[in-house]
Amino acid sequence: MADTWINKFKGLSRLPADIRAELEAGSQIVSVPSGTEIFSPGQTADNLWLLLDGTVKVQQKSETGREVFLYRVHAGESCVLTTACMLAFEDYSAEGTAETDVKAVAIPRKTFDDLVAKSPVFREFVFTAYSRRITDLFTLIDDIVFQRMDVRLASRLLELADEDNVVHATHAVLGTELGTAREVISRTLSEFQRRGWVEQSRGEVRLINKDGLERLVKSSSAHL
Amino acid sequence: MADTWINKFKGLSRLPADIRAELEAGSQIVSVPSGTEIFSPGQTADNLWLLLDGTVKVQQKSETGREVFLYRVHAGESCVLTTACMLAFEDYSAEGTAETDVKAVAIPRKTFDDLVAKSPVFREFVFTAYSRRITDLFTLIDDIVFQRMDVRLASRLLELADEDNVVHATHAVLGTELGTAREVISRTLSEFQRRGWVEQSRGEVRLINKDGLERLVKSSSAHL
DNA sequence: TGATCTTTGGTGACTTGGTCACCAAACTTG
DNA sequence: CAAGTTTGGTGACCAAGTCACCAAAGATCA
């Protein structure tokens, strides 16, 4: 009982026993392979996903066909913004893709609505998740408007690096992550390489001097 | 009974009588003068506001002291994003200011939480409002990243014009509305003036050829 | 094993937008 | 009306996005 998936989600551990039972009975665990489209424009979202393993990348497709990265959902978090659209019966304009193999709990609309009605703890969980995502969006907007590209790229590289300090992504992918052009990424990375912070090969960037990158990021948030 | 404020809000007219009664009893109508700070970072939001009259401008203040415009709440709409933070007991990073004299219904946290629990219609109202705001934010991000400044300024001028086709705003204000610098606004407006679309005087822009502005806006959304 | 195709990255020229420094004109306040 | 404040204008410069094009690294397949 103590090792149920429910305890992996911070706000849910305080749920009373009856609600837990309903939540477990009314939802199911699903696994999807890397690359799966989890939700997309035109498709009604019918489930709230709580991620157990893997990451989901949420992007906005613009009319002109280009894409902007919005945020990334990690294990222990939920794709909660879809719920607004799920309950509002409105179409979602963003799309979510599994970046890795993903294991998740899918809560159907019916169960979700029921639990929101019944459980104050579940309600707080949902609204807290909202609050976090919305704050993230505000921060993103702020970043796009005021932050220099080199700083944004440096901090994104640090986030995306694996345990060997390698980022597996093409310049084009990094471009859409930051909402900029591939050329800008190429130039900025050359500059980082010239300074001895990174080494590049096709499809990957090795961070060989994280300190340099970190100093660049810090220097920008310190104009007080 | 039919002329209650409740009917001014699209999703609420279907509320059953008992819920209506609770909503009316548990909320109050407030009036604040133009310029009032309705919510701001550091202050916990204790009420959900439903606007009856006037407009509220929601901005994000960055660490560097600059501001980005996020969205505008009109009569018949709600400041719903504050509720996430209200229920999540998290601080809000954005601030809301009355742009005009504002009349609104303030629903305290307690009443709000209660109604979300009890009423499916109220729940749908809340989630629909969320969905709309979030979609607006997505559109904003898309705009910032991909749209040219002249197009963005033209469409904003058309939005902000009063019945006499005059926009009452300084270049600096228009700058923060669009997340750009005053100088850029000045240059772009000079260009619009040169083309005979607008006339300027201190603190206001008169649209004398809306067609020109509208054509510019349309031309940009038509690259299919 | 090459020949060809596709994906990825590099580059120069140019345009747009943001920053800085500074000034001038228009209002406001005493 | 004099002095201060707000608003708008301008040139020089830098950062970033766009366009056109090419070259190198892998992938595919006869």
Short mmCIF file of C-alpha atoms (C1' of nucleotides) in Angstrom, two decimals:
data_model
loop_
_atom_site.label_atom_id
_atom_site.label_comp_id
_atom_site.label_asym_id
_atom_site.label_seq_id
_atom_site.Cartn_x
_atom_site.Cartn_y
_atom_site.Cartn_z
CA MET A 1 0.00 0.00 0.00
CA ALA A 2 2.82 2.38 0.82
CA ASP A 3 4.50 1.73 -2.51
CA THR A 4 1.57 2.83 -4.64
CA TRP A 5 2.40 5.32 -7.44
CA ILE A 6 0.36 7.92 -5.58
CA ASN A 7 3.23 8.65 -3.22
CA LYS A 8 5.43 9.66 -6.13
CA PHE A 9 3.37 12.83 -6.45
CA LYS A 10 4.11 15.37 -3.82
CA GLY A 11 0.66 16.79 -3.24
CA LEU A 12 -1.16 13.47 -3.31
CA SER A 13 0.39 11.71 -0.35
CA ARG A 14 -2.08 13.38 1.98
CA LEU A 15 -5.08 11.89 0.20
CA PRO A 16 -7.45 9.99 2.51
CA ALA A 17 -7.84 6.25 1.98
CA ASP A 18 -11.22 6.30 0.23
CA ILE A 19 -10.07 8.86 -2.33
CA ARG A 20 -6.88 6.91 -2.96
CA ALA A 21 -8.91 3.83 -3.64
CA GLU A 22 -11.12 5.69 -6.10
CA LEU A 23 -8.15 7.23 -7.83
CA GLU A 24 -6.38 3.90 -8.24
CA ALA A 25 -9.48 2.11 -9.38
CA GLY A 26 -10.50 4.86 -11.78
CA SER A 27 -7.19 5.30 -13.58
CA GLN A 28 -4.71 3.11 -15.39
CA ILE A 29 -1.01 2.88 -15.93
CA VAL A 30 0.11 3.22 -19.54
CA SER A 31 3.46 2.94 -21.32
CA VAL A 32 4.26 4.57 -24.63
CA PRO A 33 7.47 4.53 -26.67
CA SER A 34 9.65 7.54 -27.32
CA GLY A 35 8.26 9.76 -30.05
CA THR A 36 4.58 9.11 -29.38
CA GLU A 37 2.25 12.08 -29.78
CA ILE A 38 0.41 12.27 -26.48
CA PHE A 39 -1.89 15.11 -27.34
CA SER A 40 -2.14 17.45 -30.30
CA PRO A 41 -4.32 20.20 -31.74
CA GLY A 42 -7.65 18.99 -33.02
CA GLN A 43 -7.67 15.99 -30.76
CA THR A 44 -9.72 16.26 -27.58
CA ALA A 45 -7.71 15.41 -24.48
CA ASP A 46 -9.53 12.72 -22.56
CA ASN A 47 -7.05 11.95 -19.83
CA LEU A 48 -4.92 13.77 -17.34
CA TRP A 49 -1.46 12.27 -17.46
CA LEU A 50 0.73 11.95 -14.39
CA LEU A 51 4.27 11.04 -15.44
CA LEU A 52 5.96 8.14 -13.66
CA ASP A 53 8.97 7.85 -15.96
CA GLY A 54 10.45 9.76 -18.86
CA THR A 55 9.83 13.27 -20.17
CA VAL A 56 7.23 14.92 -22.35
CA LYS A 57 7.99 17.98 -24.46
CA VAL A 58 5.19 20.46 -25.00
CA GLN A 59 5.40 22.66 -28.07
CA GLN A 60 3.19 25.15 -29.83
CA LYS A 61 2.84 24.86 -33.59
CA SER A 62 2.35 28.23 -35.22
CA GLU A 63 0.30 28.84 -38.37
CA THR A 64 3.51 29.27 -40.31
CA GLY A 65 4.51 25.71 -39.46
CA ARG A 66 7.29 26.66 -37.09
CA GLU A 67 7.41 25.39 -33.53
CA VAL A 68 8.11 26.97 -30.18
CA PHE A 69 9.06 24.96 -27.16
CA LEU A 70 6.79 25.73 -24.20
CA TYR A 71 7.86 23.47 -21.36
CA ARG A 72 8.94 19.98 -20.44
CA VAL A 73 7.11 17.63 -18.09
CA HIS A 74 9.27 15.37 -15.90
CA ALA A 75 8.54 12.28 -13.80
CA GLY A 76 6.46 13.26 -10.78
CA GLU A 77 4.71 16.06 -12.67
CA SER A 78 1.45 16.26 -14.58
CA CYS A 79 0.32 17.50 -17.99
CA VAL A 80 -2.16 19.58 -16.09
CA LEU A 81 -2.72 22.32 -18.63
CA THR A 82 -4.49 19.81 -20.81
CA THR A 83 -7.13 19.42 -18.11
CA ALA A 84 -8.42 22.94 -18.59
CA CYS A 85 -9.08 22.07 -22.17
CA MET A 86 -10.32 18.61 -21.24
CA LEU A 87 -12.97 20.02 -18.93
CA ALA A 88 -13.69 23.04 -21.02
CA PHE A 89 -14.20 20.86 -24.07
CA GLU A 90 -11.92 23.15 -25.98
CA ASP A 91 -9.23 22.21 -28.39
CA TYR A 92 -5.71 22.46 -27.28
CA SER A 93 -3.39 24.46 -29.47
CA ALA A 94 -0.20 22.82 -28.22
CA GLU A 95 1.15 19.35 -28.78
CA GLY A 96 2.89 16.96 -26.42
CA THR A 97 5.41 14.36 -27.52
CA ALA A 98 7.15 11.66 -25.51
CA GLU A 99 10.86 12.47 -25.64
CA THR A 100 11.81 9.16 -24.08
CA ASP A 101 9.90 5.99 -23.35
CA VAL A 102 7.19 7.15 -20.99
CA LYS A 103 5.29 5.44 -18.20
CA ALA A 104 2.35 7.38 -16.83
CA VAL A 105 -0.94 7.22 -15.01
CA ALA A 106 -3.91 8.22 -17.16
CA ILE A 107 -6.87 9.66 -15.27
CA PRO A 108 -10.02 9.83 -17.40
CA ARG A 109 -12.11 12.97 -17.46
CA LYS A 110 -14.87 11.40 -15.41
CA THR A 111 -12.60 10.35 -12.55
CA PHE A 112 -10.76 13.65 -12.61
CA ASP A 113 -13.93 15.69 -12.40
CA ASP A 114 -15.21 13.48 -9.61
CA LEU A 115 -12.07 13.81 -7.54
CA VAL A 116 -11.91 17.58 -8.00
CA ALA A 117 -15.43 17.72 -6.61
CA LYS A 118 -14.85 15.37 -3.71
CA SER A 119 -11.36 15.98 -2.47
CA PRO A 120 -9.87 19.26 -1.24
CA VAL A 121 -6.41 17.68 -1.31
CA PHE A 122 -6.79 16.65 -4.94
CA ARG A 123 -8.09 20.14 -5.76
CA GLU A 124 -5.06 21.70 -4.19
CA PHE A 125 -2.82 19.31 -6.10
CA VAL A 126 -4.40 20.36 -9.39
CA PHE A 127 -4.26 24.07 -8.69
CA THR A 128 -0.69 23.88 -7.44
CA ALA A 129 0.32 22.16 -10.65
CA TYR A 130 -1.45 24.87 -12.62
CA SER A 131 0.21 27.58 -10.70
CA ARG A 132 3.64 26.12 -11.39
CA ARG A 133 3.07 25.77 -15.13
CA ILE A 134 1.66 29.25 -15.47
CA THR A 135 4.57 30.71 -13.58
CA ASP A 136 6.88 28.80 -15.92
CA LEU A 137 5.15 30.35 -18.91
CA PHE A 138 5.55 33.81 -17.40
CA THR A 139 9.24 33.16 -16.87
CA LEU A 140 9.57 31.90 -20.44
CA ILE A 141 8.02 35.08 -21.82
CA ASP A 142 10.29 37.18 -19.67
CA ASP A 143 13.30 35.23 -20.91
CA ILE A 144 12.37 35.50 -24.55
CA VAL A 145 11.86 39.23 -24.28
CA PHE A 146 14.80 40.26 -22.11
CA GLN A 147 17.46 37.59 -22.06
CA ARG A 148 20.33 37.36 -24.51
CA MET A 149 20.53 34.27 -26.69
CA ASP A 150 23.98 33.19 -25.54
CA VAL A 151 22.81 33.13 -21.92
CA ARG A 152 19.65 31.24 -22.81
CA LEU A 153 21.59 28.68 -24.84
CA ALA A 154 24.18 28.19 -22.10
CA SER A 155 21.54 27.53 -19.48
CA ARG A 156 19.61 25.20 -21.75
CA LEU A 157 22.77 23.19 -22.49
CA LEU A 158 23.39 22.78 -18.78
CA GLU A 159 19.81 21.56 -18.30
CA LEU A 160 19.92 19.09 -21.17
CA ALA A 161 23.33 17.57 -20.48
CA ASP A 162 23.38 13.90 -19.51
CA GLU A 163 25.59 12.34 -16.83
CA ASP A 164 28.58 12.47 -19.19
CA ASN A 165 28.02 16.19 -19.85
CA VAL A 166 26.88 15.55 -23.39
CA VAL A 167 23.84 17.14 -24.98
CA HIS A 168 22.30 14.97 -27.69
CA ALA A 169 20.56 17.41 -29.99
CA THR A 170 21.08 18.92 -33.40
CA HIS A 171 21.45 22.65 -33.86
CA ALA A 172 18.00 22.71 -35.43
CA VAL A 173 16.41 21.12 -32.35
CA LEU A 174 18.16 23.55 -30.04
CA GLY A 175 16.84 26.29 -32.29
CA THR A 176 13.21 25.37 -31.77
CA GLU A 177 13.81 24.82 -28.04
CA LEU A 178 14.81 28.44 -27.76
CA GLY A 179 12.55 29.80 -30.46
CA THR A 180 15.40 30.95 -32.63
CA ALA A 181 17.06 30.02 -35.91
CA ARG A 182 19.52 27.20 -36.42
CA GLU A 183 22.14 29.65 -37.70
CA VAL A 184 22.04 31.56 -34.44
CA ILE A 185 22.68 28.32 -32.53
CA SER A 186 25.55 27.42 -34.85
CA ARG A 187 27.22 30.79 -34.40
CA THR A 188 26.74 30.87 -30.66
CA LEU A 189 28.08 27.33 -30.28
CA SER A 190 31.16 28.21 -32.37
CA GLU A 191 31.79 31.07 -30.00
CA PHE A 192 31.42 28.73 -26.98
CA GLN A 193 33.84 26.33 -28.67
CA ARG A 194 36.32 29.14 -29.34
CA ARG A 195 36.24 29.94 -25.63
CA GLY A 196 36.91 26.28 -24.83
CA TRP A 197 33.57 25.65 -23.13
CA VAL A 198 32.24 22.98 -25.49
CA GLU A 199 33.30 20.55 -28.20
CA GLN A 200 31.01 19.61 -31.01
CA SER A 201 30.33 16.66 -33.21
CA ARG A 202 27.40 15.80 -35.43
CA GLY A 203 24.25 15.69 -33.31
CA GLU A 204 25.95 16.32 -29.98
CA VAL A 205 27.60 18.97 -27.85
CA ARG A 206 30.10 17.98 -25.14
CA LEU A 207 30.35 20.41 -22.25
CA ILE A 208 34.05 20.46 -21.33
CA ASN A 209 33.98 23.54 -19.15
CA LYS A 210 30.69 23.84 -17.32
CA ASP A 211 32.12 26.60 -15.18
CA GLY A 212 32.40 28.94 -18.13
CA LEU A 213 28.79 28.33 -19.09
CA GLU A 214 27.62 28.72 -15.51
CA ARG A 215 29.49 31.98 -15.08
CA LEU A 216 27.86 33.34 -18.22
CA VAL A 217 24.41 32.41 -16.91
CA LYS A 218 25.08 33.90 -13.50
CA SER A 219 26.57 37.11 -14.80
CA SER A 220 23.29 37.94 -16.50
CA SER A 221 21.07 37.67 -13.45
CA ALA A 222 23.30 39.92 -11.40
CA HIS A 223 22.69 43.46 -12.56
CA LEU A 224 21.47 44.86 -9.27
CA MET B 1 -33.79 37.86 -10.29
CA ALA B 2 -33.10 37.78 -14.03
CA ASP B 3 -31.02 40.93 -13.84
CA THR B 4 -28.48 39.58 -11.38
CA TRP B 5 -24.85 40.11 -12.33
CA ILE B 6 -24.52 36.36 -12.75
CA ASN B 7 -26.08 36.50 -16.19
CA LYS B 8 -23.32 38.77 -17.41
CA PHE B 9 -20.97 35.80 -17.32
CA LYS B 10 -21.48 33.43 -20.16
CA GLY B 11 -20.83 30.15 -18.40
CA LEU B 12 -22.73 30.99 -15.24
CA SER B 13 -26.26 31.45 -16.56
CA ARG B 14 -26.86 27.72 -16.33
CA LEU B 15 -26.20 27.66 -12.58
CA PRO B 16 -29.03 26.09 -10.57
CA ALA B 17 -30.91 28.31 -8.13
CA ASP B 18 -29.31 27.10 -4.91
CA ILE B 19 -25.78 27.63 -6.24
CA ARG B 20 -26.72 31.09 -7.51
CA ALA B 21 -27.97 31.98 -4.09
CA GLU B 22 -24.76 30.78 -2.45
CA LEU B 23 -22.63 32.63 -4.98
CA GLU B 24 -24.51 35.89 -4.48
CA ALA B 25 -24.55 35.61 -0.73
CA GLY B 26 -20.89 34.61 -0.51
CA SER B 27 -19.42 37.35 -2.71
CA GLN B 28 -19.52 41.10 -2.85
CA ILE B 29 -19.48 43.82 -5.42
CA VAL B 30 -16.53 46.18 -5.22
CA SER B 31 -15.52 49.34 -7.05
CA VAL B 32 -11.97 50.60 -7.37
CA PRO B 33 -10.62 53.67 -9.15
CA SER B 34 -8.38 53.60 -12.20
CA GLY B 35 -4.80 52.84 -11.29
CA THR B 36 -5.47 50.59 -8.31
CA GLU B 37 -3.16 47.60 -7.89
CA ILE B 38 -5.51 44.65 -7.70
CA PHE B 39 -2.91 42.00 -7.07
CA SER B 40 0.86 42.01 -7.07
CA PRO B 41 3.85 39.79 -6.30
CA GLY B 42 4.30 39.08 -2.63
CA GLN B 43 0.68 39.64 -1.84
CA THR B 44 -1.53 36.56 -1.49
CA ALA B 45 -4.58 36.73 -3.71
CA ASP B 46 -7.66 36.19 -1.55
CA ASN B 47 -10.41 36.77 -4.04
CA LEU B 48 -11.36 35.72 -7.52
CA TRP B 49 -12.43 38.83 -9.41
CA LEU B 50 -15.16 38.79 -12.03
CA LEU B 51 -15.14 42.06 -13.97
CA LEU B 52 -18.43 43.89 -14.39
CA ASP B 53 -17.01 47.11 -15.78
CA GLY B 54 -13.65 48.42 -16.90
CA THR B 55 -10.41 46.66 -17.79
CA VAL B 56 -7.51 45.19 -15.84
CA LYS B 57 -4.02 44.96 -17.30
CA VAL B 58 -1.87 42.05 -16.20
CA GLN B 59 1.90 42.48 -16.43
CA GLN B 60 4.95 40.57 -15.39
CA LYS B 61 7.73 42.47 -13.63
CA SER B 62 11.14 41.06 -14.41
CA GLU B 63 14.08 41.07 -12.00
CA THR B 64 15.64 43.84 -14.03
CA GLY B 65 12.67 46.07 -13.29
CA ARG B 66 11.26 46.01 -16.78
CA GLU B 67 7.70 45.00 -17.49
CA VAL B 68 6.03 42.76 -20.05
CA PHE B 69 2.37 42.96 -20.81
CA LEU B 70 0.69 39.55 -20.48
CA TYR B 71 -3.01 40.05 -21.12
CA ARG B 72 -5.98 42.29 -20.48
CA VAL B 73 -9.15 41.32 -18.65
CA HIS B 74 -12.39 42.87 -19.93
CA ALA B 75 -15.90 43.13 -18.51
CA GLY B 76 -17.52 39.70 -18.46
CA GLU B 77 -14.19 37.96 -17.87
CA SER B 78 -12.38 36.80 -14.76
CA CYS B 79 -8.89 37.15 -13.32
CA VAL B 80 -8.89 33.39 -13.14
CA LEU B 81 -5.16 32.76 -13.23
CA THR B 82 -4.92 34.27 -9.78
CA THR B 83 -7.10 31.46 -8.47
CA ALA B 84 -4.46 28.85 -9.14
CA CYS B 85 -2.17 30.79 -6.90
CA MET B 86 -4.95 31.57 -4.47
CA LEU B 87 -5.71 27.89 -3.93
CA ALA B 88 -2.13 26.76 -4.21
CA PHE B 89 -1.08 29.28 -1.61
CA GLU B 90 1.70 30.33 -3.92
CA ASP B 91 2.80 33.81 -4.66
CA TYR B 92 1.88 35.28 -7.93
CA SER B 93 4.68 36.70 -10.02
CA ALA B 94 2.46 38.97 -12.09
CA GLU B 95 0.66 42.14 -11.14
CA GLY B 96 -2.79 43.40 -12.08
CA THR B 97 -3.71 47.06 -12.33
CA ALA B 98 -7.06 48.69 -12.99
CA GLU B 99 -6.69 50.58 -16.26
CA THR B 100 -10.04 52.32 -15.83
CA ASP B 101 -12.45 52.62 -12.95
CA VAL B 102 -13.40 49.03 -12.27
CA LYS B 103 -16.51 47.41 -10.88
CA ALA B 104 -16.20 43.75 -10.06
CA VAL B 105 -17.51 40.84 -8.05
CA ALA B 106 -15.03 39.52 -5.51
CA ILE B 107 -15.42 35.86 -4.61
CA PRO B 108 -13.46 34.91 -1.49
CA ARG B 109 -11.32 31.78 -1.48
CA LYS B 110 -13.72 29.93 0.79
CA THR B 111 -16.76 30.49 -1.44
CA PHE B 112 -14.76 29.73 -4.57
CA ASP B 113 -13.47 26.44 -3.22
CA ASP B 114 -16.93 25.48 -2.08
CA LEU B 115 -18.53 26.17 -5.43
CA VAL B 116 -15.83 24.32 -7.34
CA ALA B 117 -16.61 21.31 -5.14
CA LYS B 118 -20.38 21.55 -5.42
CA SER B 119 -21.19 22.73 -8.88
CA PRO B 120 -20.19 21.09 -12.17
CA VAL B 121 -21.33 24.21 -14.03
CA PHE B 122 -19.13 26.46 -11.92
CA ARG B 123 -16.24 24.04 -12.43
CA GLU B 124 -16.67 24.20 -16.15
CA PHE B 125 -16.81 27.98 -15.98
CA VAL B 126 -13.49 28.08 -14.15
CA PHE B 127 -11.74 25.63 -16.42
CA THR B 128 -13.07 27.32 -19.55
CA ALA B 129 -11.69 30.63 -18.32
CA TYR B 130 -8.35 28.94 -17.67
CA SER B 131 -8.27 27.39 -21.05
CA ARG B 132 -8.87 30.73 -22.71
CA ARG B 133 -6.13 32.52 -20.78
CA ILE B 134 -3.60 29.78 -21.37
CA THR B 135 -4.36 29.77 -25.06
CA ASP B 136 -3.87 33.54 -25.03
CA LEU B 137 -0.46 33.08 -23.46
CA PHE B 138 0.51 30.53 -26.09
CA THR B 139 -0.56 32.95 -28.81
CA LEU B 140 1.42 35.72 -27.15
CA ILE B 141 4.58 33.61 -27.12
CA ASP B 142 4.07 32.70 -30.74
CA ASP B 143 3.61 36.36 -31.62
CA ILE B 144 6.69 37.51 -29.77
CA VAL B 145 8.84 34.88 -31.41
CA PHE B 146 7.60 34.97 -34.98
CA GLN B 147 5.70 38.16 -35.69
CA ARG B 148 7.25 41.38 -36.95
CA MET B 149 7.02 44.45 -34.74
CA ASP B 150 5.22 46.61 -37.27
CA VAL B 151 2.45 44.02 -37.59
CA ARG B 152 2.18 43.62 -33.84
CA LEU B 153 2.02 47.37 -33.30
CA ALA B 154 -0.59 47.84 -36.02
CA SER B 155 -2.86 45.20 -34.55
CA ARG B 156 -2.43 46.55 -31.04
CA LEU B 157 -3.31 50.06 -32.20
CA LEU B 158 -6.50 48.74 -33.78
CA GLU B 159 -7.39 46.98 -30.52
CA LEU B 160 -6.72 49.98 -28.32
CA ALA B 161 -8.46 52.63 -30.42
CA ASP B 162 -11.50 54.28 -28.88
CA GLU B 163 -14.71 55.13 -30.74
CA ASP B 164 -13.01 58.18 -32.30
CA ASN B 165 -10.12 56.00 -33.56
CA VAL B 166 -7.70 57.52 -31.11
CA VAL B 167 -5.26 55.53 -29.00
CA HIS B 168 -4.42 57.24 -25.73
CA ALA B 169 -0.99 55.92 -24.83
CA THR B 170 2.57 57.18 -24.83
CA HIS B 171 5.25 55.49 -26.90
CA ALA B 172 6.73 54.14 -23.68
CA VAL B 173 3.45 52.45 -22.70
CA LEU B 174 3.07 50.91 -26.14
CA GLY B 175 6.63 49.70 -25.74
CA THR B 176 5.90 47.70 -22.61
CA GLU B 177 2.63 46.44 -24.09
CA LEU B 178 4.60 44.80 -26.87
CA GLY B 179 7.71 44.01 -24.86
CA THR B 180 9.91 46.28 -26.93
CA ALA B 181 11.75 49.58 -26.56
CA ARG B 182 10.21 53.02 -26.83
CA GLU B 183 12.57 53.88 -29.67
CA VAL B 184 11.25 51.02 -31.77
CA ILE B 185 7.70 52.27 -31.26
CA SER B 186 8.74 55.81 -32.20
CA ARG B 187 10.40 54.64 -35.42
CA THR B 188 7.56 52.36 -36.42
CA LEU B 189 4.96 55.05 -35.75
CA SER B 190 6.93 57.56 -37.84
CA GLU B 191 6.84 55.06 -40.66
CA PHE B 192 3.07 54.61 -40.23
CA GLN B 193 2.72 58.38 -40.26
CA ARG B 194 4.81 58.65 -43.41
CA ARG B 195 2.43 56.18 -45.06
CA GLY B 196 -0.53 58.30 -43.98
CA TRP B 197 -2.00 55.70 -41.65
CA VAL B 198 -1.75 57.64 -38.38
CA GLU B 199 -1.25 61.14 -37.00
CA GLN B 200 0.50 61.73 -33.72
CA SER B 201 0.39 64.16 -30.88
CA ARG B 202 1.73 63.99 -27.37
CA GLY B 203 0.25 60.96 -25.64
CA GLU B 204 -2.04 59.93 -28.47
CA VAL B 205 -2.14 58.32 -31.88
CA ARG B 206 -5.01 59.03 -34.26
CA LEU B 207 -5.77 56.28 -36.76
CA ILE B 208 -6.70 58.08 -39.96
CA ASN B 209 -6.46 55.09 -42.29
CA LYS B 210 -7.46 51.91 -40.52
CA ASP B 211 -7.50 50.09 -43.82
CA GLY B 212 -3.76 50.44 -44.20
CA LEU B 213 -3.15 49.04 -40.74
CA GLU B 214 -5.61 46.22 -41.29
CA ARG B 215 -4.02 45.25 -44.59
CA LEU B 216 -0.62 45.10 -42.92
CA VAL B 217 -1.99 42.81 -40.20
CA LYS B 218 -3.76 40.57 -42.70
CA SER B 219 -0.82 40.31 -45.07
CA SER B 220 1.24 38.69 -42.35
CA SER B 221 -1.17 35.89 -41.51
CA ALA B 222 -1.50 34.87 -45.13
CA HIS B 223 1.64 33.01 -46.06
CA LEU B 224 -0.02 29.72 -46.93
"C1'" DT C 1 32.11 -0.58 -52.86
"C1'" DG C 2 31.07 3.43 -54.69
"C1'" DA C 3 27.33 6.69 -56.33
"C1'" DT C 4 23.65 9.19 -54.68
"C1'" DC C 5 20.58 11.16 -51.31
"C1'" DT C 6 19.59 13.16 -46.91
"C1'" DT C 7 20.75 15.36 -42.76
"C1'" DT C 8 23.46 18.42 -40.42
"C1'" DG C 9 26.33 22.30 -39.88
"C1'" DG C 10 28.96 26.64 -41.70
"C1'" DT C 11 29.11 31.24 -43.80
"C1'" DG C 12 28.42 35.94 -45.85
"C1'" DA C 13 25.27 39.59 -46.85
"C1'" DC C 14 21.52 41.82 -45.44
"C1'" DT C 15 17.40 43.34 -42.57
"C1'" DT C 16 15.11 43.97 -38.31
"C1'" DG C 17 15.10 45.02 -33.71
"C1'" DG C 18 17.21 46.53 -29.18
"C1'" DT C 19 20.53 49.65 -26.63
"C1'" DC C 20 22.83 53.82 -25.49
"C1'" DA C 21 23.58 58.53 -25.34
"C1'" DC C 22 21.87 62.65 -25.98
"C1'" DC C 23 18.77 66.38 -27.34
"C1'" DA C 24 14.46 69.10 -28.08
"C1'" DA C 25 9.85 70.03 -27.68
"C1'" DA C 26 5.67 69.89 -24.87
"C1'" DC C 27 3.49 70.01 -20.77
"C1'" DT C 28 3.46 71.04 -15.37
"C1'" DT C 29 4.39 73.33 -11.28
"C1'" DG C 30 5.93 76.87 -8.56
"C1'" DC D 1 7.55 83.08 -16.85
"C1'" DA D 2 11.45 80.00 -15.04
"C1'" DA D 3 12.61 75.49 -13.83
"C1'" DG D 4 11.58 70.75 -13.72
"C1'" DT D 5 9.48 66.65 -15.78
"C1'" DT D 6 7.57 63.89 -19.34
"C1'" DT D 7 7.49 62.65 -23.90
"C1'" DG D 8 9.32 61.92 -28.38
"C1'" DG D 9 13.27 62.03 -32.04
"C1'" DT D 10 17.81 60.60 -33.77
"C1'" DG D 11 22.35 58.53 -34.92
"C1'" DA D 12 25.59 55.02 -33.95
"C1'" DC D 13 26.14 50.64 -32.79
"C1'" DC D 14 25.26 45.73 -31.56
"C1'" DA D 15 22.45 41.49 -31.39
"C1'" DA D 16 19.59 38.51 -33.66
"C1'" DG D 17 16.75 36.67 -37.57
"C1'" DT D 18 16.57 35.71 -42.70
"C1'" DC D 19 18.12 34.14 -47.07
"C1'" DA D 20 20.84 31.78 -50.16
"C1'" DC D 21 24.06 28.71 -50.75
"C1'" DC D 22 27.65 25.27 -49.90
"C1'" DA D 23 30.26 21.37 -47.70
"C1'" DA D 24 30.84 17.57 -44.84
"C1'" DA D 25 28.98 13.40 -42.46
"C1'" DG D 26 25.98 9.62 -42.50
"C1'" DA D 27 22.50 6.58 -44.77
"C1'" DT D 28 20.85 3.85 -48.63
"C1'" DC D 29 21.09 0.88 -52.19
"C1'" DA D 30 22.34 -0.95 -56.71
#
